[in-house]
Amino acid sequence: MTSQVTFICKRTVVSTKPVQPGKYHHPSVLDRLMEKNHLRIVYYYRSARDVEAGEMIRKLRESLSEMLTSFPVVTGRLQKNDKGHWMIKCNDAGVRMVEARARGSVEEWLKNVDREKELKLIHWEDMFHKPYFWSTFYVQVTEFEGGGLAIGFSCIHLLADPICAITLIKAWADTTLAGTLHTPLFFHPLPPRRLGNKTPNHEPYTALINHYKSSIDQTLSTIPPLSTNNGKNATITLSFTDPMVRACMAMARTPAAPPHTSHDPSPFEALAGLFWVCLSKIKGLHGNLLLDMSICLDIRKVLGLDKGYFGNCMVYNKVFHAEFSDNKNKLSEAARAIRQVVKKMNDNEGIMDLIEWLENNDHNSLPLMNGHDLICANLEGLDPYSAVFKDGFEPVHVSCYVEPVAGLGQVLVLPSPPGEGAMSRLVMVTLSEVDAIKLCEDDLVLQFCPTITMGMMINN
């Protein structure tokens, strides 16, 4: 069968102004922990009526070069420092840009897309045996023959988390649209503990530190594969409207607790609890048993960092649930357990405990932070739909992947497109194909009637 995506060429795009010689960037301890992962993001756009075929790609290539002038870290190359840690030599070696063409229109593609098809829109290359010649960032621009455009972006997680990646794409869009950056990015170290802000007799956040200890120790053992029986991984995207999310939050509320109080779960806590409960049942756990699960949160605000901070600020932590019986509201208990961990992670001192422990305990074996537990990441703070490259040329859909996915699976809670309600959310779930089919048929999920906007191509 003829491939639906045809690759035309691959280029190296450099900045329009040379980088000052001798400039280096040193990733933080939170950056170094994510070396084994990479990000893949794809934006979909409908046709710009007044743009001829090929013209938009040319314009994007030129504006990308202009934008990269402000981000020498992105065009640099990896080297090891005296301690054996990665650093970026800002030598303007450029990013790789792939140009491609896809059959049909973007609307037709989105009606019949699955994980395998979508990843063809996001070029990625694993690190070479000679890292100095390897590009850490990739862009793929795909024109649809029937109208529309897809912009795929990928990078090593060592240098950027999803918030950074989305902000970088927004900077590219702003440069294309107006020739200027509306949201500057800041490249600086993580902040130290605030002077005078340490509580007397402060007890370190041992639960968070122990989770990272455990993740590092588990790296020495075999990472369990996500799929079973040599099956494929599948990613499904479920769209929850504002009323659906509010209904889920109501069901996840602590019983007998007054409404509109601290007992109310957030959209993330309710949806994370929903998928925790459903996937535990799919995995065969019953009664008061739930899967091992970790949540992943952005801690920029906790550390007092601007949204433009460029680096990893996503922190993982284990969720421990209390004992409860079958006759209780399992979703409520799950959401409450998640809420307790979220509350603890909103403490600056606890996060600084982790950062200081990591800095004082250098590890040769790096963890795969999403390698064992079910992972549920809160990406509600992303703003992907503001990446407007041309007036009237707004993204109609955005997908995000944190790869590779191992262990028990991954749940990403993302914002919905504008105009769909304050509480609406998209949830991308990556599981083995067998478990993904079961999730789509789960009674508790179906109770909220989400729309499956991306699923699996299954031959009947």
Short mmCIF file of N, CA and C in Angstrom, two decimals, residues 198-330:
data_model
loop_
_atom_site.label_atom_id
_atom_site.label_comp_id
_atom_site.label_asym_id
_atom_site.label_seq_id
_atom_site.Cartn_x
_atom_site.Cartn_y
_atom_site.Cartn_z
N LYS A 198 13.37 28.69 55.06
CA LYS A 198 13.35 27.32 55.55
C LYS A 198 12.76 27.28 56.95
N THR A 199 11.71 26.53 57.11
CA THR A 199 11.03 26.42 58.39
C THR A 199 11.95 25.78 59.42
N PRO A 200 12.02 26.32 60.63
CA PRO A 200 12.83 25.68 61.67
C PRO A 200 12.39 24.23 61.88
N ASN A 201 13.37 23.35 62.07
CA ASN A 201 13.10 21.93 62.27
C ASN A 201 12.35 21.32 61.08
N HIS A 202 12.61 21.86 59.90
CA HIS A 202 11.93 21.37 58.70
C HIS A 202 12.30 19.92 58.42
N GLU A 203 11.30 19.09 58.20
CA GLU A 203 11.51 17.69 57.84
C GLU A 203 11.53 17.56 56.32
N PRO A 204 12.58 16.99 55.73
CA PRO A 204 12.64 16.86 54.27
C PRO A 204 11.44 16.08 53.73
N TYR A 205 11.08 16.38 52.49
CA TYR A 205 9.95 15.70 51.84
C TYR A 205 10.44 14.32 51.40
N THR A 206 10.49 13.41 52.37
CA THR A 206 11.08 12.09 52.11
C THR A 206 10.28 11.27 51.10
N ALA A 207 8.95 11.44 51.07
CA ALA A 207 8.14 10.66 50.13
C ALA A 207 8.53 10.97 48.69
N LEU A 208 8.75 12.25 48.39
CA LEU A 208 9.15 12.66 47.05
C LEU A 208 10.57 12.18 46.73
N ILE A 209 11.47 12.36 47.69
CA ILE A 209 12.85 11.91 47.49
C ILE A 209 12.90 10.40 47.31
N ASN A 210 12.14 9.67 48.11
CA ASN A 210 12.13 8.21 48.02
C ASN A 210 11.60 7.73 46.67
N HIS A 211 10.64 8.48 46.10
CA HIS A 211 10.13 8.10 44.78
C HIS A 211 11.24 8.19 43.74
N TYR A 212 12.04 9.24 43.80
CA TYR A 212 13.14 9.36 42.85
C TYR A 212 14.23 8.32 43.14
N LYS A 213 14.49 8.04 44.40
CA LYS A 213 15.43 6.98 44.74
C LYS A 213 14.98 5.66 44.13
N SER A 214 13.69 5.36 44.30
CA SER A 214 13.14 4.11 43.79
C SER A 214 13.23 4.05 42.27
N SER A 215 12.92 5.16 41.61
CA SER A 215 12.98 5.20 40.14
C SER A 215 14.40 4.96 39.64
N ILE A 216 15.37 5.55 40.34
CA ILE A 216 16.77 5.37 39.95
C ILE A 216 17.20 3.92 40.19
N ASP A 217 16.79 3.34 41.33
CA ASP A 217 17.14 1.95 41.63
C ASP A 217 16.50 0.99 40.63
N GLN A 218 15.27 1.28 40.24
CA GLN A 218 14.57 0.39 39.31
C GLN A 218 15.19 0.42 37.92
N THR A 219 15.92 1.50 37.63
CA THR A 219 16.57 1.61 36.33
C THR A 219 17.58 0.48 36.13
N LEU A 220 18.14 0.00 37.23
CA LEU A 220 19.13 -1.06 37.15
C LEU A 220 18.50 -2.40 36.77
N SER A 221 17.16 -2.50 36.94
CA SER A 221 16.47 -3.72 36.55
C SER A 221 15.85 -3.53 35.17
N THR A 222 15.22 -4.57 34.66
CA THR A 222 14.63 -4.50 33.33
C THR A 222 13.37 -3.66 33.35
N ILE A 223 13.24 -2.73 32.41
CA ILE A 223 12.03 -1.93 32.29
C ILE A 223 10.94 -2.79 31.66
N PRO A 224 9.79 -2.96 32.33
CA PRO A 224 8.74 -3.80 31.75
C PRO A 224 8.15 -3.16 30.50
N PRO A 225 7.96 -3.92 29.44
CA PRO A 225 7.37 -3.35 28.22
C PRO A 225 5.92 -2.98 28.45
N LEU A 226 5.46 -1.97 27.73
CA LEU A 226 4.07 -1.56 27.85
C LEU A 226 3.14 -2.59 27.24
N SER A 227 3.41 -2.99 26.01
CA SER A 227 2.53 -3.92 25.33
C SER A 227 2.83 -5.35 25.75
N THR A 228 1.89 -6.23 25.59
CA THR A 228 2.04 -7.62 25.96
C THR A 228 1.77 -8.49 24.74
N ASN A 229 2.29 -9.69 24.78
CA ASN A 229 2.07 -10.66 23.70
C ASN A 229 2.51 -10.10 22.34
N ASN A 230 3.60 -9.31 22.36
CA ASN A 230 4.13 -8.73 21.12
C ASN A 230 3.12 -7.82 20.41
N GLY A 231 2.16 -7.33 21.17
CA GLY A 231 1.17 -6.43 20.58
C GLY A 231 1.72 -5.03 20.43
N LYS A 232 0.93 -4.16 19.78
CA LYS A 232 1.34 -2.79 19.55
C LYS A 232 0.86 -1.90 20.68
N ASN A 233 1.54 -0.77 20.83
CA ASN A 233 1.03 0.28 21.69
C ASN A 233 -0.03 1.07 20.92
N ALA A 234 -1.00 1.57 21.62
CA ALA A 234 -2.05 2.39 21.00
C ALA A 234 -2.23 3.66 21.82
N THR A 235 -2.49 4.76 21.15
CA THR A 235 -2.81 6.02 21.82
C THR A 235 -4.21 6.44 21.39
N ILE A 236 -5.05 6.69 22.37
CA ILE A 236 -6.39 7.17 22.08
C ILE A 236 -6.56 8.56 22.72
N THR A 237 -7.27 9.41 22.03
CA THR A 237 -7.55 10.76 22.55
C THR A 237 -9.05 10.87 22.80
N LEU A 238 -9.40 11.22 24.03
CA LEU A 238 -10.80 11.37 24.41
C LEU A 238 -11.07 12.83 24.72
N SER A 239 -12.13 13.36 24.13
CA SER A 239 -12.51 14.75 24.34
C SER A 239 -13.65 14.81 25.35
N PHE A 240 -13.39 15.48 26.48
CA PHE A 240 -14.40 15.67 27.52
C PHE A 240 -14.88 17.11 27.47
N THR A 241 -16.15 17.32 27.22
CA THR A 241 -16.72 18.67 27.20
C THR A 241 -16.80 19.23 28.61
N ASP A 242 -17.09 20.51 28.70
CA ASP A 242 -17.23 21.18 30.00
C ASP A 242 -18.23 20.46 30.90
N PRO A 243 -19.46 20.15 30.44
CA PRO A 243 -20.40 19.43 31.32
C PRO A 243 -19.91 18.04 31.73
N MET A 244 -19.20 17.35 30.83
CA MET A 244 -18.67 16.01 31.17
C MET A 244 -17.66 16.10 32.30
N VAL A 245 -16.75 17.07 32.22
CA VAL A 245 -15.73 17.22 33.26
C VAL A 245 -16.38 17.63 34.57
N ARG A 246 -17.36 18.51 34.52
CA ARG A 246 -18.06 18.92 35.76
C ARG A 246 -18.78 17.73 36.39
N ALA A 247 -19.33 16.86 35.57
CA ALA A 247 -20.01 15.66 36.10
C ALA A 247 -18.99 14.74 36.75
N CYS A 248 -17.81 14.61 36.14
CA CYS A 248 -16.75 13.78 36.71
C CYS A 248 -16.25 14.37 38.03
N MET A 249 -16.10 15.69 38.08
CA MET A 249 -15.69 16.35 39.31
C MET A 249 -16.71 16.15 40.42
N ALA A 250 -18.00 16.20 40.07
CA ALA A 250 -19.06 15.99 41.06
C ALA A 250 -19.01 14.58 41.63
N MET A 251 -18.79 13.59 40.75
CA MET A 251 -18.71 12.20 41.21
C MET A 251 -17.46 11.98 42.05
N ALA A 252 -16.39 12.73 41.75
CA ALA A 252 -15.13 12.55 42.47
C ALA A 252 -15.05 13.34 43.76
N ARG A 253 -16.07 14.15 44.03
CA ARG A 253 -16.06 14.97 45.26
C ARG A 253 -16.15 14.06 46.49
N THR A 254 -15.49 14.46 47.56
CA THR A 254 -15.54 13.70 48.81
C THR A 254 -16.98 13.65 49.31
N PRO A 255 -17.53 12.46 49.59
CA PRO A 255 -18.92 12.33 50.03
C PRO A 255 -19.20 13.14 51.29
N ALA A 256 -20.36 13.76 51.31
CA ALA A 256 -20.85 14.54 52.45
C ALA A 256 -20.08 15.84 52.66
N ALA A 257 -19.09 16.12 51.82
CA ALA A 257 -18.35 17.37 51.95
C ALA A 257 -19.13 18.50 51.30
N PRO A 258 -19.12 19.70 51.88
CA PRO A 258 -19.83 20.82 51.27
C PRO A 258 -19.24 21.18 49.93
N PRO A 259 -20.07 21.58 48.96
CA PRO A 259 -19.55 21.94 47.64
C PRO A 259 -18.76 23.24 47.67
N HIS A 260 -17.95 23.43 46.63
CA HIS A 260 -17.16 24.65 46.44
C HIS A 260 -16.21 24.90 47.61
N THR A 261 -15.56 23.84 48.07
CA THR A 261 -14.57 23.94 49.13
C THR A 261 -13.29 23.24 48.68
N SER A 262 -12.33 23.14 49.58
CA SER A 262 -11.07 22.46 49.26
C SER A 262 -11.27 20.97 49.02
N HIS A 263 -12.46 20.46 49.34
CA HIS A 263 -12.75 19.05 49.07
C HIS A 263 -13.10 18.81 47.61
N ASP A 264 -13.35 19.87 46.86
CA ASP A 264 -13.69 19.70 45.45
C ASP A 264 -12.43 19.37 44.66
N PRO A 265 -12.46 18.33 43.84
CA PRO A 265 -11.29 18.02 43.01
C PRO A 265 -11.19 18.98 41.84
N SER A 266 -9.99 19.20 41.37
CA SER A 266 -9.78 19.97 40.15
C SER A 266 -10.10 19.08 38.96
N PRO A 267 -10.21 19.66 37.74
CA PRO A 267 -10.43 18.81 36.56
C PRO A 267 -9.35 17.74 36.42
N PHE A 268 -8.10 18.11 36.67
CA PHE A 268 -7.03 17.12 36.56
C PHE A 268 -7.20 16.01 37.59
N GLU A 269 -7.46 16.37 38.83
CA GLU A 269 -7.60 15.36 39.89
C GLU A 269 -8.76 14.42 39.61
N ALA A 270 -9.86 14.96 39.11
CA ALA A 270 -11.03 14.11 38.81
C ALA A 270 -10.74 13.18 37.64
N LEU A 271 -10.17 13.71 36.56
CA LEU A 271 -9.89 12.88 35.38
C LEU A 271 -8.78 11.86 35.67
N ALA A 272 -7.75 12.28 36.40
CA ALA A 272 -6.70 11.34 36.76
C ALA A 272 -7.26 10.21 37.61
N GLY A 273 -8.15 10.57 38.54
CA GLY A 273 -8.78 9.54 39.36
C GLY A 273 -9.64 8.60 38.53
N LEU A 274 -10.36 9.16 37.55
CA LEU A 274 -11.21 8.35 36.68
C LEU A 274 -10.38 7.29 35.94
N PHE A 275 -9.28 7.71 35.32
CA PHE A 275 -8.48 6.76 34.55
C PHE A 275 -7.69 5.82 35.45
N TRP A 276 -7.34 6.26 36.64
CA TRP A 276 -6.67 5.38 37.61
C TRP A 276 -7.58 4.21 37.98
N VAL A 277 -8.82 4.55 38.28
CA VAL A 277 -9.80 3.52 38.66
C VAL A 277 -10.10 2.59 37.48
N CYS A 278 -10.37 3.17 36.32
CA CYS A 278 -10.74 2.36 35.15
C CYS A 278 -9.61 1.44 34.70
N LEU A 279 -8.39 1.97 34.64
CA LEU A 279 -7.28 1.15 34.19
C LEU A 279 -6.90 0.08 35.21
N SER A 280 -7.12 0.36 36.49
CA SER A 280 -6.90 -0.67 37.52
C SER A 280 -7.85 -1.84 37.30
N LYS A 281 -9.11 -1.53 36.99
CA LYS A 281 -10.08 -2.59 36.74
C LYS A 281 -9.72 -3.36 35.47
N ILE A 282 -9.28 -2.65 34.44
CA ILE A 282 -8.90 -3.31 33.19
C ILE A 282 -7.72 -4.26 33.41
N LYS A 283 -6.81 -3.88 34.31
CA LYS A 283 -5.65 -4.71 34.62
C LYS A 283 -6.00 -5.87 35.57
N GLY A 284 -7.28 -5.97 35.95
CA GLY A 284 -7.70 -7.10 36.77
C GLY A 284 -7.64 -6.88 38.26
N LEU A 285 -7.46 -5.62 38.71
CA LEU A 285 -7.43 -5.34 40.14
C LEU A 285 -8.84 -5.03 40.63
N HIS A 286 -9.23 -5.61 41.73
CA HIS A 286 -10.58 -5.42 42.25
C HIS A 286 -10.52 -5.06 43.73
N GLY A 287 -11.68 -4.81 44.31
CA GLY A 287 -11.75 -4.44 45.71
C GLY A 287 -11.07 -3.11 45.96
N ASN A 288 -10.18 -3.08 46.96
CA ASN A 288 -9.52 -1.82 47.30
C ASN A 288 -8.15 -1.67 46.64
N LEU A 289 -7.91 -2.44 45.59
CA LEU A 289 -6.61 -2.41 44.93
C LEU A 289 -6.62 -1.46 43.73
N LEU A 290 -5.56 -0.69 43.61
CA LEU A 290 -5.36 0.18 42.46
C LEU A 290 -3.94 0.01 41.95
N LEU A 291 -3.74 0.31 40.67
CA LEU A 291 -2.41 0.23 40.08
C LEU A 291 -1.44 1.20 40.77
N ASP A 292 -0.15 0.87 40.70
CA ASP A 292 0.86 1.84 41.11
C ASP A 292 0.79 3.02 40.14
N MET A 293 0.63 4.21 40.67
CA MET A 293 0.50 5.38 39.80
C MET A 293 1.34 6.53 40.32
N SER A 294 1.94 7.27 39.39
CA SER A 294 2.66 8.50 39.70
C SER A 294 2.03 9.63 38.89
N ILE A 295 2.00 10.80 39.50
CA ILE A 295 1.53 11.98 38.78
C ILE A 295 2.73 12.84 38.43
N CYS A 296 2.57 13.67 37.43
CA CYS A 296 3.64 14.55 36.95
C CYS A 296 3.08 15.96 36.85
N LEU A 297 3.70 16.91 37.57
CA LEU A 297 3.19 18.28 37.66
C LEU A 297 4.27 19.29 37.30
N ASP A 298 3.85 20.41 36.74
CA ASP A 298 4.74 21.53 36.45
C ASP A 298 4.93 22.32 37.74
N ILE A 299 6.19 22.54 38.14
CA ILE A 299 6.43 23.23 39.42
C ILE A 299 7.08 24.61 39.22
N ARG A 300 6.91 25.21 38.04
CA ARG A 300 7.44 26.55 37.81
C ARG A 300 6.88 27.56 38.82
N LYS A 301 5.58 27.54 38.99
CA LYS A 301 4.94 28.49 39.91
C LYS A 301 5.42 28.26 41.33
N VAL A 302 5.59 27.00 41.72
CA VAL A 302 6.04 26.67 43.08
C VAL A 302 7.43 27.24 43.33
N LEU A 303 8.29 27.20 42.31
CA LEU A 303 9.66 27.70 42.44
C LEU A 303 9.77 29.20 42.16
N GLY A 304 8.64 29.84 41.85
CA GLY A 304 8.66 31.26 41.56
C GLY A 304 9.26 31.60 40.21
N LEU A 305 9.19 30.64 39.28
CA LEU A 305 9.76 30.84 37.94
C LEU A 305 8.71 31.37 36.97
N ASP A 306 9.16 32.17 36.02
CA ASP A 306 8.28 32.67 34.97
C ASP A 306 7.92 31.52 34.04
N LYS A 307 6.78 31.64 33.35
CA LYS A 307 6.37 30.62 32.38
C LYS A 307 7.38 30.46 31.26
N GLY A 308 8.19 31.49 31.04
CA GLY A 308 9.17 31.45 29.98
C GLY A 308 10.47 30.75 30.36
N TYR A 309 10.55 30.21 31.58
CA TYR A 309 11.76 29.47 31.97
C TYR A 309 11.95 28.28 31.04
N PHE A 310 13.11 28.17 30.44
CA PHE A 310 13.38 27.10 29.49
C PHE A 310 14.20 26.01 30.16
N GLY A 311 13.57 24.90 30.41
CA GLY A 311 14.21 23.77 31.07
C GLY A 311 13.13 22.88 31.67
N ASN A 312 13.54 21.77 32.24
CA ASN A 312 12.58 20.83 32.81
C ASN A 312 12.12 21.26 34.20
N CYS A 313 10.82 21.40 34.33
CA CYS A 313 10.21 21.71 35.63
C CYS A 313 9.02 20.79 35.88
N MET A 314 8.99 19.63 35.25
CA MET A 314 7.96 18.64 35.50
C MET A 314 8.50 17.64 36.52
N VAL A 315 7.81 17.51 37.65
CA VAL A 315 8.28 16.64 38.74
C VAL A 315 7.28 15.50 38.94
N TYR A 316 7.81 14.29 39.11
CA TYR A 316 6.99 13.09 39.30
C TYR A 316 6.89 12.76 40.79
N ASN A 317 5.75 12.20 41.18
CA ASN A 317 5.60 11.74 42.57
C ASN A 317 4.58 10.61 42.64
N LYS A 318 4.82 9.68 43.54
CA LYS A 318 3.95 8.51 43.73
C LYS A 318 2.68 8.92 44.45
N VAL A 319 1.57 8.30 44.06
CA VAL A 319 0.30 8.51 44.76
C VAL A 319 -0.02 7.25 45.54
N PHE A 320 -0.17 7.40 46.84
CA PHE A 320 -0.55 6.28 47.70
C PHE A 320 -2.00 6.44 48.09
N HIS A 321 -2.79 5.40 47.91
CA HIS A 321 -4.22 5.50 48.23
C HIS A 321 -4.51 4.79 49.53
N ALA A 322 -5.49 5.29 50.27
CA ALA A 322 -5.89 4.69 51.54
C ALA A 322 -6.74 3.46 51.28
N GLU A 323 -6.87 2.65 52.30
CA GLU A 323 -7.72 1.47 52.19
C GLU A 323 -9.19 1.90 52.07
N PHE A 324 -9.92 1.29 51.18
CA PHE A 324 -11.35 1.56 51.11
C PHE A 324 -12.04 0.33 50.57
N SER A 325 -13.31 0.21 50.85
CA SER A 325 -14.05 -1.00 50.51
C SER A 325 -14.87 -0.80 49.25
N ASP A 326 -15.44 -1.88 48.74
CA ASP A 326 -16.17 -1.85 47.47
C ASP A 326 -17.40 -0.95 47.53
N ASN A 327 -17.98 -0.79 48.72
CA ASN A 327 -19.24 -0.04 48.79
C ASN A 327 -19.00 1.48 48.83
N LYS A 328 -17.76 1.89 48.82
CA LYS A 328 -17.48 3.32 48.80
C LYS A 328 -17.25 3.79 47.37
N ASN A 329 -17.27 5.11 47.20
CA ASN A 329 -17.05 5.71 45.90
C ASN A 329 -15.56 5.64 45.57
N LYS A 330 -15.18 4.68 44.74
CA LYS A 330 -13.77 4.47 44.44
C LYS A 330 -13.15 5.67 43.74
#
